CSV table of C-alpha atoms in Angstrom, one decimal:
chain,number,residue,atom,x,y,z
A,1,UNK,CA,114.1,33.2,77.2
A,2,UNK,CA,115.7,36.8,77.0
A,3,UNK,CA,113.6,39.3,75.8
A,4,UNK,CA,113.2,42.9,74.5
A,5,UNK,CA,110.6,45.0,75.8
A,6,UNK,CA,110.7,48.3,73.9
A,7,UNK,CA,108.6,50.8,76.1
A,8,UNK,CA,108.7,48.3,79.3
A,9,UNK,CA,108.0,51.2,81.6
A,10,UNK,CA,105.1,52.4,79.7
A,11,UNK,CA,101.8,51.2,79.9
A,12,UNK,CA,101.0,48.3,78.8
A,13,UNK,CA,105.0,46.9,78.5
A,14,UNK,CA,104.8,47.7,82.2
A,15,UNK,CA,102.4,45.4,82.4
A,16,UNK,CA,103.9,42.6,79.9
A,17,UNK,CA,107.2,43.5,82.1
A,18,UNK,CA,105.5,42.3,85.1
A,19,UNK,CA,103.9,39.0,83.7
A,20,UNK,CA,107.8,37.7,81.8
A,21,UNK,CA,109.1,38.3,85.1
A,22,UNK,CA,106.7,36.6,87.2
A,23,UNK,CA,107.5,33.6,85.1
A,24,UNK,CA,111.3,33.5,84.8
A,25,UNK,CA,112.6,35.3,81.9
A,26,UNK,CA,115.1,37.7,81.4
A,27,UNK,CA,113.8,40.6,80.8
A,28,UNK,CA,115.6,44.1,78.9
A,29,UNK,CA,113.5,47.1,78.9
A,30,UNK,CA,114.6,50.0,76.6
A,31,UNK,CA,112.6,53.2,77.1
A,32,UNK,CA,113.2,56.5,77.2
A,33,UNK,CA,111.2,57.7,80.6
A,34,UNK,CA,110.6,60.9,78.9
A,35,UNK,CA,106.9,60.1,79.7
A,36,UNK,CA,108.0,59.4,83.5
A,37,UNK,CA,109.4,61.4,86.6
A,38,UNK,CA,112.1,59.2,86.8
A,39,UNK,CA,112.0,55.1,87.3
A,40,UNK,CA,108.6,54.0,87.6
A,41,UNK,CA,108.5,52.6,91.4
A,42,UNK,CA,106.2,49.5,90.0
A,43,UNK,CA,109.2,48.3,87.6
A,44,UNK,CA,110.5,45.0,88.9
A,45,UNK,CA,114.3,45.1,90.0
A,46,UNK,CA,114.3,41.5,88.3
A,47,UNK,CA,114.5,43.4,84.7
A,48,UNK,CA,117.3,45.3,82.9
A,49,UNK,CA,116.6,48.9,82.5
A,50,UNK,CA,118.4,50.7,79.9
A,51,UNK,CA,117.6,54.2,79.2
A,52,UNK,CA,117.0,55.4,75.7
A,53,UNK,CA,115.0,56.1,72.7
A,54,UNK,CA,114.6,54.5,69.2
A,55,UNK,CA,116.8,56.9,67.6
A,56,UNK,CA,119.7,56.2,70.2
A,57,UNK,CA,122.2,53.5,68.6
A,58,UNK,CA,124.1,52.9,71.4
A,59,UNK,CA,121.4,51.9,73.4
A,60,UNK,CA,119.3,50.0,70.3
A,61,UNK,CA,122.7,47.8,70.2
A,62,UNK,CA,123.3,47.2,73.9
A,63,UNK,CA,119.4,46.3,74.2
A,64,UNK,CA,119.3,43.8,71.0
A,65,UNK,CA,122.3,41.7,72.0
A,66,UNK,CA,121.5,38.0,72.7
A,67,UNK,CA,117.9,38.7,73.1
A,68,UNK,CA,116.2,35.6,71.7
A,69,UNK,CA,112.6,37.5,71.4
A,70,UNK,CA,111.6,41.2,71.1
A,71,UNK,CA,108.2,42.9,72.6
A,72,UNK,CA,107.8,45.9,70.3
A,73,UNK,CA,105.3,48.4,72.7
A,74,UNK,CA,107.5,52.2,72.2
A,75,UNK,CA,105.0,54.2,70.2
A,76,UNK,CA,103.8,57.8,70.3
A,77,UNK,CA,100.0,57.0,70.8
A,78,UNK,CA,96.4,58.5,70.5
A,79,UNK,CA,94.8,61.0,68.3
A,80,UNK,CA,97.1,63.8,69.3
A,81,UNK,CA,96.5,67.6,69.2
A,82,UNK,CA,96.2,68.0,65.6
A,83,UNK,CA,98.1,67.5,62.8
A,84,UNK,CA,101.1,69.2,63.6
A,85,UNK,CA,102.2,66.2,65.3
A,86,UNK,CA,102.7,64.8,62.3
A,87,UNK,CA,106.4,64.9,62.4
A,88,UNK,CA,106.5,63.9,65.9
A,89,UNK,CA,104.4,60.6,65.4
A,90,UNK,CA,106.4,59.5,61.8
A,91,UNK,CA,109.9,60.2,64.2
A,92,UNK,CA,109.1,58.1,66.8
A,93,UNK,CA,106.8,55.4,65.8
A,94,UNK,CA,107.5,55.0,61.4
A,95,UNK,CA,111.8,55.9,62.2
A,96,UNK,CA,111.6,54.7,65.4
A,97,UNK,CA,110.5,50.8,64.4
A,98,UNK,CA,112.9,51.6,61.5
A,99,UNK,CA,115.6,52.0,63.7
A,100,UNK,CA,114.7,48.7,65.7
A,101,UNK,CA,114.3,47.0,62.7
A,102,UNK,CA,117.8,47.6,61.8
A,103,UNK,CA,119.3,47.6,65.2
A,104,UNK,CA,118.1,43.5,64.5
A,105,UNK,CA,118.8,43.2,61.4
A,106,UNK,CA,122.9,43.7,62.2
A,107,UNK,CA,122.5,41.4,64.8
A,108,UNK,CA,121.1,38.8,62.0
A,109,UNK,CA,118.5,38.4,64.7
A,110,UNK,CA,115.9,35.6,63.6
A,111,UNK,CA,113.6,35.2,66.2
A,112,UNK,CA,110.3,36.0,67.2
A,113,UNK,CA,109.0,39.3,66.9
A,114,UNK,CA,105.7,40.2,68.2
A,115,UNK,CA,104.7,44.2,67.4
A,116,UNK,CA,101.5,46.5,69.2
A,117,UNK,CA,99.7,47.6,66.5
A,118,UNK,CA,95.9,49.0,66.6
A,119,UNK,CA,92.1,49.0,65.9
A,120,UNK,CA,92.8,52.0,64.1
A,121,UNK,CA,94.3,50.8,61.2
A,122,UNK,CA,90.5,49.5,60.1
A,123,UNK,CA,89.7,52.9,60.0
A,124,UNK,CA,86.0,53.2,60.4
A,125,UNK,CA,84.8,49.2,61.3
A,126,UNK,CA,82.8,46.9,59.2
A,127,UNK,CA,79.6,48.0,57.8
A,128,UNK,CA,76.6,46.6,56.2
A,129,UNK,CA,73.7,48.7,54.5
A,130,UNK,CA,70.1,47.0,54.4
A,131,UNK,CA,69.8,47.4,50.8
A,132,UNK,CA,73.4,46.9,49.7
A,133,UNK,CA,75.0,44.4,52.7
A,134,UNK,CA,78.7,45.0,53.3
A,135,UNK,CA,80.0,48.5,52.1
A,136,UNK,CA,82.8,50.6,52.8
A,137,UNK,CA,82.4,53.1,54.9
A,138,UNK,CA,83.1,56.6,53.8
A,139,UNK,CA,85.2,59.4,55.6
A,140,UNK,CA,82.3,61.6,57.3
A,141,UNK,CA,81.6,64.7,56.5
A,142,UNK,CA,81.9,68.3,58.3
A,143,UNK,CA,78.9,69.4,57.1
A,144,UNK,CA,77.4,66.2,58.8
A,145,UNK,CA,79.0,66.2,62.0
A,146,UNK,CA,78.1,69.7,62.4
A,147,UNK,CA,74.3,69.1,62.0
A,148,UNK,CA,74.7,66.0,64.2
A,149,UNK,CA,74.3,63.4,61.9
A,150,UNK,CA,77.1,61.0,63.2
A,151,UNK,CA,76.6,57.6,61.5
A,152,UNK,CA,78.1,56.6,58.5
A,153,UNK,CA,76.0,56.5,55.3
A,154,UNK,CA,75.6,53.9,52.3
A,155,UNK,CA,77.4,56.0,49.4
A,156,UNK,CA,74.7,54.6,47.1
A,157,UNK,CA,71.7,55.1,48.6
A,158,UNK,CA,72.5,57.3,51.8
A,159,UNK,CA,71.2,55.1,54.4
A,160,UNK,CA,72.8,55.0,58.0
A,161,UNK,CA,75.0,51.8,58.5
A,162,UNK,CA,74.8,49.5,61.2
A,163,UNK,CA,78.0,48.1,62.3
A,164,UNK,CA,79.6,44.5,62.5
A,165,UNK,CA,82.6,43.1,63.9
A,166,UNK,CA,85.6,43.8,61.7
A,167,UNK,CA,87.7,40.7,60.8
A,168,UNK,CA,91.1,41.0,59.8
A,169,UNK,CA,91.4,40.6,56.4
A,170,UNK,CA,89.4,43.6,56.2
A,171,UNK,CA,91.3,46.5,53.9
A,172,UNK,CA,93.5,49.0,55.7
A,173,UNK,CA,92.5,52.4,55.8
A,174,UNK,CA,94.0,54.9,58.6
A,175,UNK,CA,91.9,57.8,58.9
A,176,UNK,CA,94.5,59.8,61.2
A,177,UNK,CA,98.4,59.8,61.8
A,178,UNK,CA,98.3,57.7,63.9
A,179,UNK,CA,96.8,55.4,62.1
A,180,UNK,CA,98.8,55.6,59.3
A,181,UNK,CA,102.2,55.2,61.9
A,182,UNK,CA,100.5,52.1,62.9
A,183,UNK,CA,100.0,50.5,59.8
A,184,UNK,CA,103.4,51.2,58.8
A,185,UNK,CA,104.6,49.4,61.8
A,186,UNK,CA,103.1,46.5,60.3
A,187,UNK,CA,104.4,47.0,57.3
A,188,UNK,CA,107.6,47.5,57.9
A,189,UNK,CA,108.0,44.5,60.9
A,190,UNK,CA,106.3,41.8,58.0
A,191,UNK,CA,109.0,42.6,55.4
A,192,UNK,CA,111.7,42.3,58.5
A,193,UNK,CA,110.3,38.9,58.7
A,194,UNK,CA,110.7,38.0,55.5
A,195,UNK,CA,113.7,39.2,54.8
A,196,UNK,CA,115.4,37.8,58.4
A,197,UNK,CA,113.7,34.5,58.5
A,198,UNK,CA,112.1,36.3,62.0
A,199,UNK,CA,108.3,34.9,62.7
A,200,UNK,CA,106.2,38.2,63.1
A,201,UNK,CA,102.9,38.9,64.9
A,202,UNK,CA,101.4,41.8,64.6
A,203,UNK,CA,98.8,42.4,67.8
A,204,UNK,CA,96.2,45.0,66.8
A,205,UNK,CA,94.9,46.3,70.5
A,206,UNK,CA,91.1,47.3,70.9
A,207,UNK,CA,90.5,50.1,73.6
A,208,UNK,CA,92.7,49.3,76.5
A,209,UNK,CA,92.2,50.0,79.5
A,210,UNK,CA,93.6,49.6,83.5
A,211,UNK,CA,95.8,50.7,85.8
A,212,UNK,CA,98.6,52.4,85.4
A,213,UNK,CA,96.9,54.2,82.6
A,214,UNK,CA,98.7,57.8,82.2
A,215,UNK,CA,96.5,60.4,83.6
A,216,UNK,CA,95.2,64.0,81.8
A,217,UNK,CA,97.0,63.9,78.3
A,218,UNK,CA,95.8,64.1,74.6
A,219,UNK,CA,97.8,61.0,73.7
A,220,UNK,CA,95.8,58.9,76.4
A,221,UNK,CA,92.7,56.7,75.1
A,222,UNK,CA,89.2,58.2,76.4
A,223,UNK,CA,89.1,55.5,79.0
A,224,UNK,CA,91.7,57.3,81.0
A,225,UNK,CA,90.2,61.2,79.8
A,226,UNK,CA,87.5,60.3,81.4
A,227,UNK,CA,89.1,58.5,84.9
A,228,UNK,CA,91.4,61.7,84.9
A,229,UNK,CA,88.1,64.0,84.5
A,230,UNK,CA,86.7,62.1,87.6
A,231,UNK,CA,89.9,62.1,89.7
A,232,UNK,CA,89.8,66.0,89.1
A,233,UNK,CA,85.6,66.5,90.2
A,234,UNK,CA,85.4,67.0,86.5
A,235,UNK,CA,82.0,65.8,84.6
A,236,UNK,CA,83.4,63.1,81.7
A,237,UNK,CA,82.7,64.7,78.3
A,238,UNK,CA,81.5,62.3,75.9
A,239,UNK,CA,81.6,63.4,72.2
A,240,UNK,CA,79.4,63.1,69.3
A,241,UNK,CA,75.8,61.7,70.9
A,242,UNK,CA,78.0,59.1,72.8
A,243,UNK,CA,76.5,56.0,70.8
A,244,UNK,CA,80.2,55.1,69.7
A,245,UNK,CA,80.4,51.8,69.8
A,246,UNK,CA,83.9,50.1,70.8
A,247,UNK,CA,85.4,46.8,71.9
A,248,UNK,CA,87.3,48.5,75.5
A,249,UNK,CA,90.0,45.1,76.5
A,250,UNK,CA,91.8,45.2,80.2
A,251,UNK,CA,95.3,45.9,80.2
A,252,UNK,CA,95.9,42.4,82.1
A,253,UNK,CA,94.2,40.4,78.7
A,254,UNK,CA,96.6,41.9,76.5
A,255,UNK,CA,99.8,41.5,78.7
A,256,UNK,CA,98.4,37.8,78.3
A,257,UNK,CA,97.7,38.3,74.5
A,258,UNK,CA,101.2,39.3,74.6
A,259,UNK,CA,103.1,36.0,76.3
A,260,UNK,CA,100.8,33.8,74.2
A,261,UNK,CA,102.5,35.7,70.7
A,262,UNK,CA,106.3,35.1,72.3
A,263,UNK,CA,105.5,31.8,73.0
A,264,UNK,CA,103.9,31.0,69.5
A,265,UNK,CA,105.4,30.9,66.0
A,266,UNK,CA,102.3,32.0,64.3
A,267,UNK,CA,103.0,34.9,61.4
A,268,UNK,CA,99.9,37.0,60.9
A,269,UNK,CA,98.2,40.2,62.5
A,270,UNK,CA,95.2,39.6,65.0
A,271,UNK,CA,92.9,41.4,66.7
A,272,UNK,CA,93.3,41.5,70.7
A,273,UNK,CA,89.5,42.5,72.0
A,274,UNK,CA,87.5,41.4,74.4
A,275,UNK,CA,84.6,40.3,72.2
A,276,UNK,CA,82.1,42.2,74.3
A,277,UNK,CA,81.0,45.7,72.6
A,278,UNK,CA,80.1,48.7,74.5
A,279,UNK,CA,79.4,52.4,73.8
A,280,UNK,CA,81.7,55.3,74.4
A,281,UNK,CA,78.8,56.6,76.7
A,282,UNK,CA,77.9,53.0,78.6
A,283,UNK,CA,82.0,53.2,79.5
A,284,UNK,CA,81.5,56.9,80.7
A,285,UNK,CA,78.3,55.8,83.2
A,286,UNK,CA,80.4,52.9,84.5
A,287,UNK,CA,83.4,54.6,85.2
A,288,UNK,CA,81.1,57.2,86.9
A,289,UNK,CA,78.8,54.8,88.7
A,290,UNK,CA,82.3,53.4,90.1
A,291,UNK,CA,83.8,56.5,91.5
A,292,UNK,CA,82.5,57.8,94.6
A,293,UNK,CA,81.0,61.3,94.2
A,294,UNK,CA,81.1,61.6,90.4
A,295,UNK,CA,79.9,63.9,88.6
A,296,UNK,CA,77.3,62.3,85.6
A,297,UNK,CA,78.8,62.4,82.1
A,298,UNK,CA,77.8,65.2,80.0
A,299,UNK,CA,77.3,64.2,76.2
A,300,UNK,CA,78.3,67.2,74.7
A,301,UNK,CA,77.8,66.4,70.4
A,302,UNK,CA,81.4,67.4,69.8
A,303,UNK,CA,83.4,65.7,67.6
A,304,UNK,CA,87.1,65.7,66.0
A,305,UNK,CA,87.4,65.2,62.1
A,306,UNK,CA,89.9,62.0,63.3
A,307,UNK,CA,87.7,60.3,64.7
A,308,UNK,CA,85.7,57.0,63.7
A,309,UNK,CA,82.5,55.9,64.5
A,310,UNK,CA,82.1,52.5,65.1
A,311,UNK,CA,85.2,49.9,65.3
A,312,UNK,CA,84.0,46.6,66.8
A,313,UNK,CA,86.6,43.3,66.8
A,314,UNK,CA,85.9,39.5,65.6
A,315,UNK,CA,87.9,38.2,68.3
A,316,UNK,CA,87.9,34.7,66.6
A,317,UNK,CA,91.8,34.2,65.0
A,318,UNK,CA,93.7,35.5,67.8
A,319,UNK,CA,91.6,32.5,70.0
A,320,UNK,CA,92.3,30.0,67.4
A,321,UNK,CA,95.8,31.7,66.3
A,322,UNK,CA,97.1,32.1,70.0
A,323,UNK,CA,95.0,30.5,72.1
A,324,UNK,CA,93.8,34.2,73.5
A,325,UNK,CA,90.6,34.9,74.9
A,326,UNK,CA,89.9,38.0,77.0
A,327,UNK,CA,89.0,36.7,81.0
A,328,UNK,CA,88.1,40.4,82.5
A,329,UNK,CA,84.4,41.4,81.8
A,330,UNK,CA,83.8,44.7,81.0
A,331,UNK,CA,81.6,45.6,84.2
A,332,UNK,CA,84.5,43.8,86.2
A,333,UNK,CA,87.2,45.6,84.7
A,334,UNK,CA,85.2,49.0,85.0
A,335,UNK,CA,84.3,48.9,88.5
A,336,UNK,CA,88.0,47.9,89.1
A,337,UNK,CA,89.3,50.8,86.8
A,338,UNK,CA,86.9,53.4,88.5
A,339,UNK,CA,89.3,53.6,91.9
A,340,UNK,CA,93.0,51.9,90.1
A,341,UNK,CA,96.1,54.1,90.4
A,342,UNK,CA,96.9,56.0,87.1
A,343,UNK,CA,100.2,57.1,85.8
């Protein structure tokens, strides 16, 4: 099989990279390295590298030709600064899938596509109040945040929420750029598919985490904020009162997550988790506890407005969807993470 990885170099395609061609595909990778010093030295010679963005035509055409499948991982990611990356994140991840999309589309490519998308386009998770059972969850408040009250409330009788593994039927609701990139990413890679005759998958990631992760940037996840505070003899700062709770997958389960989409013809969006939930502050003490001479996490009760509180996955459909269940326990993969090369 000959297949597209958009963003091979990056993160996780790296990673996806490595596992197609371990197994014999043929492998294209189209990424810009504007996020590297040049080749990455961990990308396998095996693969075809060709240099460019999403808004480069030349290079969309050259990369879609006789590709029988396409991995869709090039994305701006995180939270950002604020939101005067806007523009940036609608460019590259709404135009740039745009741009994909029709790069395909003139080929009359009908095969399978298989697109990283994101907890994030939950919003805040599930919620259930014990007077009212399942309940949206309302955008928090300032006024809240600042007096430290970080959990979600019942809009009908103010009570806190406790959380429950989202499922994904659940409505969308991004709550930051991001977010809202994300879900149009889906949006836009469903109607391909039904207008191509292309089978779509759409994998939402939890928290991922492993090597390779890039090091001391706003558009990293926390797990790697916190490895690059460590690296640098820096205390992790853990916002709000650190009781975050969050489903944090290993890189090498959703490389895997991955191959299993390619291989399958299911249509359909599905979370890739590892089913085991953890706090934002029990990740912080592991990653500590793994690193020789850290310095203990400091919770500090700051927040950003972007934020969400609790997003925890119901790993079930991608298990009986794909056949994918996460293998790396999250005290295994955070020991491991502790001391692993970053980017």
């Amino acid at each position: 099989m000959r297949v597209l990885v958009t963003g091979g170099a990056g993160f996780i395609g790296g990673h996806i990279v490595d596992r197609l061609v371990a197994r014999g595909d043929e492998v294209v990778i189209l990424d810009s390295l504007a996020a590297h010093e040049g080749v990455p030295k961990d990308l396998p010679s095996a693969a075809e590298l060709i240099v460019g963005d999403l808004a480069d035509e030349t290079a969309l055409r050259d990369a879609v030709e006789g590709v029988d499948a396409v991995c869709h991982q090039a994305a701006r990611v995180g939270l950002g600064v604020d939101f005067d990356d806007v523009a940036a994140y609608a460019a590259d991840n709404d135009l740039g899938t745009a741009n994909l999309l029709r790069a395909l589309w003139r080929r009359r490519f009908d095969g399978r596509l298989v697109v990283a998308s994101s907890m994030v386009v939950y919003g805040e998770g599930r919620y259930r109040c014990p007077s009212h059972g399942d309940v949206r969850a309302e955008p928090r408040r300032r006024t809240d945040l600042d007096a430290g009250r970080f959990e979600p409330r019942c809009g009908r009788c103010g009570s806190d929420l406790a959380w429950a593994p989202v499922r994904e039927d659940a409505a969308l609701d991004p709550r930051n750029v991001y977010a809202a990139t994300k879900v149009h990413t889906e949006h836009l890679s469903f109607l391909y598919g039904r207008e191509s005759g292309a089978t779509v998958c759409a994998l939402r990631y939890h928290n991922v985490y492993g090597p390779r992760m890039p090091r001391d940037t706003p558009y990293a996840g926390v797990a790697s904020i916190f490895r690059s505070a460590l690296e640098a003899g820096r205390a992790p700062r853990v916002f709000e009162d650190g009781r975050q709770t969050r489903d944090f997958v290993h890189v090498a389960d959703v490389a895997r997550a991955n191959l299993l989409a390619l291989d399958s013809d299911w249509t359909g969006a599905a979370n890739v988790a590892s089913g085991e939930p953890h706090t934002v502050a029990d990740m912080a003490d592991a990653l500590a506890a793994g690193f020789e001479g850290a310095a203990a996490p400091v919770v500090t009760g700051e927040y950003r407005m972007g934020d969400v509180r609790h997003v925890v996955a119901a790993p079930d459909l991608a298990a009986e969807a794909l056949g994918f269940r996460a293998e790396t326990a999250f005290a295994e993969g955070m020991a491991d993470f502790a001391n692993a090369p970053l980017r």
